[in-house]
C-alpha positions as a Markdown table, in Angstrom:
| # | Residue | x | y | z |
|---|---|---|---|---|
| 1 | Unk | -19.0 | -49.9 | -32.1 |
| 2 | Unk | -18.9 | -52.2 | -31.4 |
| 3 | Unk | -15.6 | -51.4 | -32.3 |
| 4 | Unk | -14.8 | -52.1 | -35.1 |
| 5 | Unk | -14.0 | -50.9 | -33.5 |
| 6 | Unk | -13.3 | -48.3 | -33.8 |
| 7 | Unk | -11.4 | -48.7 | -35.0 |
| 8 | Unk | -12.4 | -49.6 | -32.8 |
| 9 | Unk | -11.8 | -47.2 | -32.1 |
| 10 | Unk | -12.8 | -50.3 | -34.6 |
| 11 | Unk | -11.4 | -54.6 | -37.9 |
| 12 | Unk | -11.6 | -55.9 | -41.5 |
| 13 | Unk | -13.8 | -58.7 | -43.0 |
| 14 | Unk | -14.0 | -59.5 | -46.0 |
| 15 | Unk | -17.5 | -60.9 | -46.8 |
| 16 | Unk | -17.4 | -61.0 | -50.8 |
| 17 | Unk | -20.2 | -63.5 | -51.4 |
| 18 | Unk | -22.5 | -61.9 | -48.9 |
| 19 | Unk | -21.2 | -58.5 | -49.9 |
| 20 | Unk | -22.2 | -59.9 | -53.3 |
| 21 | Unk | -25.9 | -61.1 | -52.5 |
| 22 | Unk | -27.3 | -58.2 | -50.2 |
| 23 | Unk | -25.7 | -55.5 | -54.0 |
| 24 | Unk | -27.6 | -57.8 | -55.8 |
| 25 | Unk | -30.7 | -57.2 | -53.9 |
| 26 | Unk | -32.1 | -53.6 | -53.0 |
| 27 | Unk | -30.4 | -52.8 | -49.8 |
| 28 | Unk | -28.2 | -50.3 | -50.7 |
| 29 | Unk | -28.9 | -47.0 | -52.3 |
| 30 | Unk | -32.2 | -45.9 | -51.4 |
| 31 | Unk | -33.1 | -42.0 | -53.2 |
| 32 | Unk | -36.1 | -41.0 | -54.5 |
| 33 | Unk | -39.3 | -42.5 | -55.3 |
| 34 | Unk | -41.4 | -41.6 | -58.3 |
| 35 | Unk | -44.3 | -39.9 | -55.7 |
| 36 | Unk | -41.6 | -37.9 | -54.3 |
| 37 | Unk | -41.2 | -40.1 | -50.8 |
| 38 | Unk | -37.7 | -40.6 | -50.0 |
| 39 | Unk | -36.1 | -43.7 | -49.0 |
| 40 | Unk | -32.7 | -44.2 | -47.0 |
| 41 | Unk | -30.3 | -47.1 | -46.8 |
| 42 | Unk | -28.8 | -47.5 | -43.0 |
| 43 | Unk | -25.9 | -49.8 | -41.9 |
| 44 | Unk | -25.0 | -50.1 | -39.1 |
| 45 | Unk | -23.2 | -52.9 | -36.9 |
| 46 | Unk | -25.4 | -53.7 | -34.5 |
| 47 | Unk | -27.3 | -57.1 | -34.8 |
| 48 | Unk | -29.0 | -57.7 | -31.3 |
| 49 | Unk | -30.6 | -56.9 | -27.9 |
| 50 | Unk | -30.8 | -53.1 | -27.0 |
| 51 | Unk | -28.6 | -51.6 | -29.7 |
| 52 | Unk | -30.0 | -52.9 | -32.6 |
| 53 | Unk | -33.9 | -51.5 | -30.6 |
| 54 | Unk | -32.4 | -48.3 | -30.5 |
| 55 | Unk | -31.5 | -47.7 | -33.8 |
| 56 | Unk | -35.0 | -49.3 | -34.9 |
| 57 | Unk | -36.5 | -46.9 | -32.8 |
| 58 | Unk | -34.8 | -43.9 | -33.6 |
| 59 | Unk | -35.4 | -44.7 | -37.4 |
| 60 | Unk | -38.8 | -44.6 | -36.2 |
| 61 | Unk | -38.9 | -41.4 | -34.5 |
| 62 | Unk | -37.4 | -39.6 | -36.9 |
| 63 | Unk | -40.0 | -41.1 | -39.9 |
| 64 | Unk | -42.8 | -40.2 | -37.6 |
| 65 | Unk | -41.6 | -36.8 | -38.2 |
| 66 | Unk | -40.6 | -36.3 | -41.2 |
| 67 | Unk | -44.0 | -38.0 | -43.4 |
| 68 | Unk | -43.1 | -40.0 | -46.6 |
| 69 | Unk | -39.2 | -40.7 | -46.0 |
| 70 | Unk | -38.7 | -44.4 | -44.8 |
| 71 | Unk | -35.6 | -46.0 | -43.4 |
| 72 | Unk | -34.7 | -49.2 | -44.3 |
| 73 | Unk | -32.1 | -50.7 | -42.5 |
| 74 | Unk | -29.4 | -53.2 | -42.6 |
| 75 | Unk | -27.5 | -54.7 | -39.2 |
| 76 | Unk | -24.3 | -56.6 | -40.3 |
| 77 | Unk | -21.7 | -58.1 | -37.8 |
| 78 | Unk | -19.1 | -55.9 | -36.9 |
| 79 | Unk | -16.1 | -57.4 | -38.6 |
| 80 | Unk | -17.8 | -58.1 | -41.8 |
| 81 | Unk | -19.1 | -54.9 | -41.6 |
| 82 | Unk | -15.6 | -52.4 | -43.4 |
| 83 | Unk | -14.7 | -55.4 | -46.1 |
| 84 | Unk | -18.7 | -55.1 | -47.5 |
| 85 | Unk | -19.0 | -51.6 | -47.2 |
| 86 | Unk | -15.6 | -50.9 | -49.5 |
| 87 | Unk | -17.3 | -54.0 | -51.9 |
| 88 | Unk | -20.3 | -51.2 | -52.0 |
| 89 | Unk | -19.3 | -47.9 | -51.9 |
| 90 | Unk | -16.2 | -49.5 | -54.7 |
| 91 | Unk | -19.6 | -50.4 | -56.9 |
| 92 | Unk | -21.7 | -46.9 | -56.5 |
| 93 | Unk | -24.5 | -49.0 | -55.0 |
| 94 | Unk | -23.5 | -47.9 | -51.1 |
| 95 | Unk | -25.8 | -47.3 | -48.4 |
| 96 | Unk | -27.3 | -43.8 | -48.1 |
| 97 | Unk | -25.8 | -44.1 | -44.5 |
| 98 | Unk | -22.9 | -46.1 | -43.3 |
| 99 | Unk | -20.8 | -46.3 | -40.5 |
| 100 | Unk | -17.6 | -44.1 | -40.7 |
| 101 | Unk | -14.8 | -43.7 | -37.8 |
| 102 | Unk | -12.8 | -41.0 | -39.5 |
| 103 | Unk | -8.6 | -40.9 | -39.8 |
| 104 | Unk | -7.4 | -42.0 | -42.8 |
| 105 | Unk | -10.1 | -44.8 | -43.3 |
| 106 | Unk | -12.5 | -41.5 | -44.0 |
| 107 | Unk | -10.1 | -39.8 | -46.2 |
| 108 | Unk | -10.2 | -42.4 | -48.7 |
| 109 | Unk | -13.5 | -42.4 | -49.1 |
| 110 | Unk | -13.5 | -38.8 | -49.4 |
| 111 | Unk | -11.0 | -38.5 | -51.9 |
| 112 | Unk | -12.2 | -41.2 | -53.6 |
| 113 | Unk | -15.2 | -39.3 | -53.8 |
| 114 | Unk | -17.7 | -41.3 | -52.0 |
| 115 | Unk | -18.6 | -39.2 | -49.2 |
| 116 | Unk | -21.2 | -36.3 | -48.7 |
| 117 | Unk | -20.3 | -33.2 | -47.5 |
| 118 | Unk | -22.1 | -33.0 | -44.6 |
| 119 | Unk | -20.7 | -28.9 | -42.6 |
| 120 | Unk | -24.1 | -27.5 | -43.3 |
| 121 | Unk | -26.0 | -31.0 | -41.8 |
| 122 | Unk | -25.4 | -29.9 | -38.3 |
| 123 | Unk | -26.9 | -26.8 | -36.7 |
| 124 | Unk | -24.2 | -25.1 | -34.8 |
| 125 | Unk | -25.8 | -25.9 | -31.7 |
| 126 | Unk | -25.3 | -29.6 | -33.0 |
| 127 | Unk | -21.6 | -28.5 | -33.9 |
| 128 | Unk | -21.3 | -27.3 | -29.9 |
| 129 | Unk | -22.6 | -30.2 | -28.0 |
| 130 | Unk | -20.7 | -32.4 | -30.4 |
| 131 | Unk | -17.0 | -30.4 | -29.8 |
| 132 | Unk | -15.0 | -30.0 | -32.1 |
| 133 | Unk | -12.5 | -33.0 | -30.9 |
| 134 | Unk | -15.6 | -35.4 | -31.6 |
| 135 | Unk | -15.8 | -33.3 | -35.3 |
| 136 | Unk | -12.3 | -33.2 | -36.2 |
| 137 | Unk | -12.2 | -36.8 | -36.5 |
| 138 | Unk | -14.9 | -36.9 | -39.5 |
| 139 | Unk | -13.1 | -33.5 | -40.9 |
| 140 | Unk | -11.3 | -33.6 | -44.0 |
| 141 | Unk | -10.0 | -29.9 | -45.6 |
| 142 | Unk | -11.9 | -28.5 | -43.7 |
| 143 | Unk | -15.1 | -29.8 | -44.7 |
| 144 | Unk | -17.4 | -32.2 | -42.1 |
| 145 | Unk | -18.0 | -35.7 | -43.6 |
| 146 | Unk | -19.1 | -37.5 | -41.0 |
| 147 | Unk | -21.6 | -37.2 | -37.8 |
| 148 | Unk | -19.5 | -38.5 | -34.4 |
| 149 | Unk | -22.1 | -40.9 | -31.9 |
| 150 | Unk | -19.5 | -42.0 | -29.6 |
| 151 | Unk | -16.5 | -41.5 | -28.2 |
| 152 | Unk | -14.1 | -44.2 | -27.4 |
| 153 | Unk | -11.2 | -43.7 | -25.2 |
| 154 | Unk | -9.1 | -47.3 | -24.8 |
| 155 | Unk | -7.8 | -49.0 | -21.7 |
| 156 | Unk | -8.1 | -51.9 | -19.8 |
| 157 | Unk | -11.1 | -53.1 | -18.2 |
| 158 | Unk | -11.0 | -55.3 | -15.5 |
| 159 | Unk | -12.6 | -58.1 | -13.0 |
| 160 | Unk | -11.8 | -56.0 | -9.6 |
| 161 | Unk | -13.3 | -59.7 | -7.9 |
| 162 | Unk | -10.7 | -60.9 | -9.4 |
| 163 | Unk | -8.2 | -58.5 | -8.9 |
| 164 | Unk | -9.3 | -59.4 | -4.9 |
| 165 | Unk | -9.1 | -62.6 | -5.0 |
| 166 | Unk | -5.4 | -62.4 | -6.2 |
| 167 | Unk | -4.7 | -60.3 | -3.9 |
| 168 | Unk | -4.1 | -57.5 | -5.6 |
| 169 | Unk | -5.7 | -53.6 | -4.1 |
| 170 | Unk | -4.2 | -51.4 | -6.0 |
| 171 | Unk | -4.8 | -51.4 | -10.4 |
| 172 | Unk | -1.6 | -50.6 | -11.8 |
| 173 | Unk | 0.1 | -47.5 | -13.2 |
| 174 | Unk | 3.3 | -48.8 | -14.4 |
| 175 | Unk | 4.3 | -52.2 | -16.7 |
| 176 | Unk | 7.0 | -53.6 | -13.3 |
| 177 | Unk | 3.4 | -53.0 | -11.3 |
| 178 | Unk | 1.5 | -55.0 | -14.3 |
| 179 | Unk | 3.9 | -58.0 | -14.7 |
| 180 | Unk | 3.1 | -58.0 | -11.1 |
| 181 | Unk | -0.3 | -58.2 | -11.3 |
| 182 | Unk | 0.0 | -61.2 | -14.4 |
| 183 | Unk | 2.0 | -63.6 | -11.3 |
| 184 | Unk | -0.3 | -62.7 | -8.9 |
| 185 | Unk | -3.2 | -64.0 | -10.9 |
| 186 | Unk | -1.9 | -66.6 | -12.6 |
| 187 | Unk | -0.6 | -68.1 | -9.0 |
| 188 | Unk | -4.2 | -67.6 | -7.9 |
| 189 | Unk | -5.1 | -69.9 | -11.2 |
| 190 | Unk | -6.6 | -66.9 | -13.2 |
| 191 | Unk | -6.0 | -66.0 | -16.8 |
| 192 | Unk | -4.6 | -62.4 | -16.1 |
| 193 | Unk | -5.7 | -60.7 | -19.8 |
| 194 | Unk | -8.2 | -61.9 | -22.4 |
| 195 | Unk | -7.2 | -61.3 | -25.7 |
| 196 | Unk | -9.3 | -61.9 | -29.2 |
| 197 | Unk | -6.4 | -61.8 | -31.5 |
| 198 | Unk | -8.5 | -64.1 | -34.3 |
| 199 | Unk | -9.7 | -60.7 | -35.5 |
| 200 | Unk | -6.1 | -58.9 | -35.3 |
| 201 | Unk | -7.4 | -55.6 | -34.5 |
| 202 | Unk | -7.4 | -56.4 | -30.6 |
| 203 | Unk | -3.9 | -58.0 | -30.2 |
| 204 | Unk | -3.1 | -54.5 | -32.3 |
| 205 | Unk | -4.1 | -52.5 | -29.7 |
| 206 | Unk | -1.1 | -53.7 | -27.3 |
| 207 | Unk | 0.9 | -52.5 | -30.3 |
| 208 | Unk | -0.6 | -49.2 | -30.4 |
| 209 | Unk | -0.4 | -48.3 | -26.6 |
| 210 | Unk | 3.2 | -49.2 | -26.1 |
| 211 | Unk | 3.5 | -46.6 | -29.3 |
| 212 | Unk | 1.2 | -44.2 | -27.8 |
| 213 | Unk | 3.8 | -44.1 | -24.6 |
| 214 | Unk | 6.6 | -44.5 | -26.7 |
| 215 | Unk | 6.2 | -42.1 | -29.1 |
| 216 | Unk | 6.0 | -38.3 | -28.9 |
| 217 | Unk | 2.7 | -36.3 | -29.6 |
| 218 | Unk | 4.0 | -35.1 | -32.8 |
| 219 | Unk | 5.4 | -38.6 | -33.9 |
| 220 | Unk | 1.4 | -39.9 | -33.7 |
| 221 | Unk | -0.5 | -36.7 | -34.9 |
| 222 | Unk | 2.5 | -36.7 | -37.9 |
| 223 | Unk | 1.1 | -39.8 | -39.2 |
| 224 | Unk | -2.0 | -37.9 | -40.8 |
| 225 | Unk | 0.9 | -36.0 | -43.2 |
| 226 | Unk | 3.9 | -38.6 | -42.8 |
| 227 | Unk | 2.3 | -42.0 | -42.8 |
| 228 | Unk | 6.1 | -43.3 | -42.4 |
| 229 | Unk | 7.8 | -45.5 | -38.9 |
| 230 | Unk | 10.8 | -44.4 | -39.2 |
| 231 | Unk | 11.0 | -42.7 | -35.9 |
| 232 | Unk | 13.0 | -45.9 | -33.3 |
| 233 | Unk | 10.2 | -45.2 | -31.2 |
| 234 | Unk | 8.3 | -47.6 | -33.5 |
| 235 | Unk | 10.3 | -50.3 | -33.1 |
| 236 | Unk | 10.6 | -50.0 | -29.1 |
| 237 | Unk | 6.9 | -50.0 | -29.0 |
| 238 | Unk | 7.3 | -53.8 | -30.1 |
| 239 | Unk | 10.2 | -54.4 | -28.4 |
| 240 | Unk | 7.7 | -53.8 | -25.3 |
| 241 | Unk | 5.3 | -56.0 | -27.2 |
| 242 | Unk | 7.2 | -58.6 | -27.7 |
| 243 | Unk | 9.6 | -58.9 | -23.4 |
| 244 | Unk | 5.3 | -58.5 | -22.3 |
| 245 | Unk | 4.3 | -61.4 | -24.1 |
| 246 | Unk | 7.1 | -63.4 | -23.0 |
| 247 | Unk | 5.6 | -63.9 | -19.8 |
| 248 | Unk | 2.5 | -64.9 | -21.2 |
| 249 | Unk | -0.2 | -62.9 | -19.9 |
| 250 | Unk | -2.8 | -63.8 | -22.5 |
| 251 | Unk | -5.9 | -66.2 | -22.2 |
| 252 | Unk | -5.0 | -70.2 | -23.8 |
| 253 | Unk | -5.6 | -70.4 | -27.1 |
| 254 | Unk | -5.4 | -66.9 | -27.3 |
| 255 | Unk | -5.3 | -66.5 | -31.2 |
| 256 | Unk | -7.9 | -68.3 | -32.6 |
| 257 | Unk | -10.1 | -66.2 | -30.0 |
| 258 | Unk | -12.6 | -63.6 | -31.3 |
| 259 | Unk | -13.6 | -60.2 | -29.5 |
| 260 | Unk | -16.7 | -60.4 | -29.2 |
| 261 | Unk | -18.6 | -63.2 | -30.5 |
| 262 | Unk | -20.3 | -65.7 | -27.2 |
| 263 | Unk | -19.3 | -66.6 | -23.8 |
| 264 | Unk | -15.9 | -67.4 | -25.5 |
| 265 | Unk | -15.1 | -64.4 | -27.1 |
| 266 | Unk | -12.2 | -62.5 | -25.5 |
| 267 | Unk | -15.0 | -60.0 | -24.4 |
| 268 | Unk | -17.4 | -63.1 | -23.1 |
| 269 | Unk | -14.0 | -63.8 | -20.6 |
| 270 | Unk | -14.2 | -61.0 | -18.6 |
| 271 | Unk | -18.0 | -61.2 | -18.7 |
| 272 | Unk | -18.0 | -64.5 | -17.2 |
| 273 | Unk | -14.9 | -64.3 | -14.9 |
| 274 | Unk | -12.6 | -66.1 | -16.9 |
| 275 | Unk | -10.1 | -63.7 | -17.3 |
| 276 | Unk | -9.4 | -60.5 | -15.2 |
| 277 | Unk | -8.8 | -58.0 | -18.0 |
| 278 | Unk | -9.4 | -56.8 | -21.2 |
| 279 | Unk | -7.2 | -53.8 | -23.2 |
| 280 | Unk | -10.4 | -52.9 | -25.5 |
| 281 | Unk | -12.2 | -49.2 | -26.1 |
| 282 | Unk | -15.2 | -47.7 | -24.6 |
| 283 | Unk | -17.9 | -49.6 | -26.1 |
| 284 | Unk | -16.0 | -52.9 | -24.3 |
| 285 | Unk | -19.0 | -52.3 | -21.0 |
| 286 | Unk | -22.3 | -52.9 | -23.5 |
| 287 | Unk | -20.4 | -56.1 | -25.1 |
| 288 | Unk | -19.6 | -57.4 | -21.3 |
| 289 | Unk | -23.1 | -56.8 | -20.6 |
| 290 | Unk | -24.5 | -58.4 | -23.3 |
| 291 | Unk | -22.5 | -61.8 | -22.7 |
| 292 | Unk | -22.9 | -61.9 | -18.8 |
| 293 | Unk | -25.6 | -65.0 | -17.6 |
| 294 | Unk | -27.9 | -62.4 | -16.4 |
| 295 | Unk | -27.2 | -60.0 | -19.7 |
| 296 | Unk | -26.7 | -56.9 | -17.2 |
| 297 | Unk | -23.8 | -55.5 | -16.6 |
| 298 | Unk | -20.6 | -56.8 | -15.0 |
| 299 | Unk | -21.0 | -55.0 | -11.2 |
| 300 | Unk | -17.5 | -55.7 | -10.7 |
| 301 | Unk | -16.3 | -54.4 | -13.7 |
| 302 | Unk | -13.8 | -51.4 | -13.6 |
| 303 | Unk | -11.3 | -49.8 | -15.9 |
| 304 | Unk | -7.8 | -48.1 | -15.6 |
| 305 | Unk | -5.8 | -46.0 | -18.2 |
| 306 | Unk | -2.6 | -48.6 | -19.7 |
| 307 | Unk | 0.0 | -48.3 | -17.8 |
| 308 | Unk | 3.5 | -45.9 | -18.2 |
| 309 | Unk | 6.1 | -46.9 | -20.2 |
| 310 | Unk | 9.6 | -46.2 | -18.4 |
| 311 | Unk | 11.6 | -43.6 | -20.9 |
| 312 | Unk | 9.3 | -43.1 | -23.3 |
| 313 | Unk | 8.8 | -40.1 | -24.7 |
| 314 | Unk | 4.7 | -40.2 | -25.2 |
| 315 | Unk | 3.1 | -37.8 | -22.7 |
| 316 | Unk | 1.5 | -39.3 | -19.4 |
| 317 | Unk | -1.9 | -39.8 | -19.7 |
| 318 | Unk | -2.1 | -39.3 | -23.1 |
| 319 | Unk | -5.0 | -41.8 | -24.6 |
| 320 | Unk | -6.2 | -43.8 | -28.2 |
| 321 | Unk | -9.2 | -44.3 | -28.9 |
| 322 | Unk | -11.9 | -44.1 | -31.5 |
| 323 | Unk | -15.1 | -41.6 | -32.0 |
| 324 | Unk | -18.1 | -43.7 | -33.7 |
| 325 | Unk | -20.1 | -42.3 | -36.2 |
| 326 | Unk | -22.0 | -41.7 | -39.5 |
| 327 | Unk | -21.6 | -40.7 | -42.8 |
| 328 | Unk | -24.0 | -40.0 | -45.9 |
| 329 | Unk | -23.0 | -42.0 | -49.6 |
| 330 | Unk | -22.2 | -38.8 | -52.4 |
| 331 | Unk | -25.5 | -39.1 | -53.6 |
| 332 | Unk | -28.0 | -39.9 | -50.4 |
| 333 | Unk | -30.8 | -37.5 | -51.0 |
| 334 | Unk | -30.7 | -34.7 | -48.3 |
| 335 | Unk | -32.8 | -36.0 | -45.3 |
| 336 | Unk | -29.3 | -38.7 | -44.7 |
| 337 | Unk | -27.7 | -35.7 | -42.9 |
| 338 | Unk | -31.0 | -34.5 | -41.4 |
| 339 | Unk | -31.5 | -38.0 | -40.0 |
| 340 | Unk | -27.9 | -37.5 | -38.2 |
| 341 | Unk | -29.0 | -34.1 | -36.7 |
| 342 | Unk | -32.0 | -35.8 | -35.6 |
| 343 | Unk | -30.1 | -38.4 | -33.8 |
| 344 | Unk | -27.0 | -36.3 | -32.8 |
| 345 | Unk | -29.8 | -34.5 | -30.2 |
| 346 | Unk | -29.7 | -34.8 | -26.5 |
| 347 | Unk | -32.2 | -37.0 | -26.0 |
| 348 | Unk | -31.3 | -39.2 | -28.5 |
| 349 | Unk | -28.3 | -39.3 | -27.6 |
| 350 | Unk | -29.1 | -40.1 | -24.0 |
| 351 | Unk | -30.5 | -43.4 | -25.3 |
| 352 | Unk | -28.0 | -44.2 | -27.5 |
| 353 | Unk | -25.8 | -44.0 | -24.2 |
| 354 | Unk | -28.3 | -46.1 | -22.1 |
| 355 | Unk | -28.3 | -48.8 | -24.9 |
| 356 | Unk | -24.8 | -49.2 | -26.3 |
| 357 | Unk | -23.4 | -48.6 | -22.0 |
| 358 | Unk | -20.9 | -46.5 | -23.6 |
| 359 | Unk | -20.1 | -42.8 | -23.9 |
| 360 | Unk | -22.2 | -40.3 | -26.1 |
| 361 | Unk | -20.3 | -38.0 | -28.8 |
| 362 | Unk | -23.1 | -35.1 | -27.1 |
| 363 | Unk | -21.6 | -33.5 | -24.5 |
| 364 | Unk | -25.1 | -32.7 | -23.0 |
| 365 | Unk | -26.2 | -36.3 | -23.5 |
| 366 | Unk | -23.2 | -37.5 | -21.0 |
| 367 | Unk | -24.9 | -36.8 | -17.4 |
| 368 | Unk | -26.1 | -40.5 | -18.0 |
| 369 | Unk | -23.5 | -42.6 | -18.0 |
| 370 | Unk | -23.4 | -44.4 | -14.4 |
| 371 | Unk | -21.2 | -47.5 | -15.3 |
| 372 | Unk | -18.7 | -46.9 | -12.8 |
| 373 | Unk | -16.0 | -48.6 | -15.4 |
| 374 | Unk | -17.4 | -45.7 | -17.6 |
| 375 | Unk | -17.2 | -42.7 | -15.1 |
| 376 | Unk | -13.8 | -43.4 | -14.9 |
| 377 | Unk | -13.0 | -43.6 | -18.5 |
| 378 | Unk | -14.4 | -39.8 | -18.7 |
| 379 | Unk | -12.3 | -38.5 | -15.9 |
| 380 | Unk | -9.1 | -40.0 | -17.6 |
| 381 | Unk | -10.4 | -38.5 | -21.1 |
| 382 | Unk | -10.8 | -35.2 | -19.0 |
| 383 | Unk | -7.4 | -35.0 | -18.0 |
| 384 | Unk | -5.5 | -36.6 | -20.7 |
| 385 | Unk | -3.1 | -34.0 | -22.5 |
| 386 | Unk | -4.3 | -35.3 | -25.7 |
| 387 | Unk | -6.6 | -38.4 | -27.6 |
| 388 | Unk | -5.3 | -40.5 | -30.5 |
| 389 | Unk | -7.2 | -42.5 | -32.8 |
| 390 | Unk | -6.6 | -45.8 | -33.0 |
| 391 | Unk | -2.9 | -46.3 | -35.3 |
| 392 | Unk | -5.0 | -48.5 | -38.3 |
| 393 | Unk | -7.9 | -45.7 | -38.7 |
| 394 | Unk | -5.2 | -42.9 | -38.6 |
| 395 | Unk | -2.6 | -44.9 | -41.4 |
| 396 | Unk | -5.8 | -45.8 | -43.5 |
| 397 | Unk | -7.1 | -49.4 | -44.1 |
| 398 | Unk | -4.3 | -50.9 | -46.1 |
| 399 | Unk | -1.3 | -50.1 | -43.8 |
| 400 | Unk | -3.8 | -50.0 | -40.9 |
| 401 | Unk | -4.6 | -53.6 | -42.0 |
| 402 | Unk | -1.0 | -54.7 | -42.6 |
| 403 | Unk | 0.2 | -53.2 | -39.0 |
| 404 | Unk | -2.3 | -55.4 | -37.3 |
| 405 | Unk | -1.1 | -58.9 | -39.3 |
| 406 | Unk | 2.6 | -57.7 | -38.5 |
| 407 | Unk | 1.4 | -57.4 | -34.9 |
| 408 | Unk | -0.3 | -61.1 | -34.7 |
| 409 | Unk | 2.6 | -62.5 | -36.3 |
| 410 | Unk | 4.6 | -61.1 | -33.5 |
| 411 | Unk | 2.4 | -63.0 | -31.0 |
| 412 | Unk | 2.4 | -66.1 | -33.3 |
| 413 | Unk | 6.1 | -66.6 | -33.6 |
| 414 | Unk | 6.3 | -66.0 | -37.0 |
| 415 | Unk | 7.4 | -62.1 | -37.0 |
| 416 | Unk | 9.6 | -59.5 | -35.0 |
| 417 | Unk | 9.1 | -55.8 | -33.9 |
| 418 | Unk | 11.1 | -55.3 | -36.7 |
| 419 | Unk | 9.3 | -57.1 | -38.8 |
| 420 | Unk | 6.2 | -54.8 | -37.9 |
| 421 | Unk | 7.8 | -51.6 | -39.2 |
| 422 | Unk | 8.9 | -53.6 | -42.0 |
| 423 | Unk | 5.2 | -54.6 | -42.7 |
| 424 | Unk | 4.0 | -50.9 | -42.6 |
| 425 | Unk | 6.9 | -49.4 | -44.8 |
| 426 | Unk | 5.8 | -51.7 | -47.2 |
| 427 | Unk | 2.2 | -51.1 | -47.2 |
| 428 | Unk | 3.1 | -47.7 | -47.7 |
| 429 | Unk | 5.2 | -48.4 | -50.9 |
| 430 | Unk | 2.4 | -50.4 | -52.2 |
| 431 | Unk | 0.1 | -47.3 | -51.6 |
């Protein structure tokens, strides 16, 4: 995914007019025709390049192996996906195959009776290859409602060349060290951190990770059953973010910068050496590669985990991120699950990893990951005590949106750490 996007890990775009136009047509809701042929409507968020070509080729390969099955693909801009999909689901005319990121968002779709139980759609061999961790993100009440395609833990991507230019010889492991790196980059005339706050969720990432460092694992995972911000660690996370933002580490105009759309986006700033760092999920190397002048991976791109916070209750080395995948609409033909099983095989997951420059969910396909930054991410995942999904995914769409907006308000000077906590609590009360 480019996340979100998710979350991520994966964001929310309410393209109402666009959605209405699409739903008036025939792009959503496939099914069986009178002659026994089957048509599947498939929505994904890869609108250009190798990612779009990958899904077209994978769909064509499935069609060749399954005569009579047609997959009608609609590629939708990432930031428009959530709003358009929610409109389609609520109308009862959703696509047969649609993006899902687990957590509270998927649980709400399942509770509304809009997702198909896929527990028997995957073979035991495929389930083993995908692994319990990735599958658990799509499991609700012990039933499987989605199939993972990639694992996307977050962290800080950086330009090794710009770090060297600023005299930074080691990646930061604490926030004191990150602050020192910010000072050195500024002194060298380099924007330290690119942030696409216009899309909200990239800004919220900073709060999420401060919370991961401040809050214990039981508090984070407990949000599934008790989505409240009563523990004081949530307030401390906001105070950490407020203090960090006070050193002005972000690019000029970050509040109006997008995350992934063009050379002026936060990913584009890193891709073109206009900023040194970006906090993002593991889809970022692929996005950055698409925005470099030669549209190839950035050769000096590195990665390091979010620094530790002194005195925090979080588990050292814990990660947060998303698991991108796909679900089937409740009324989709059985071929929907069969396509997801097909796309999960090693061959196609290797193609997915290469096309998106990311980490495939199928562990048997991860040997094709050669990008140095992603290899660093894989090593961190293997050592992590646990990996949480993005907070907005964990909390569900309404509460997650309130959290993201609260974070942007703080960064814009129109909110406070307490305001973030209050926004979440108010959204929870409203249901």
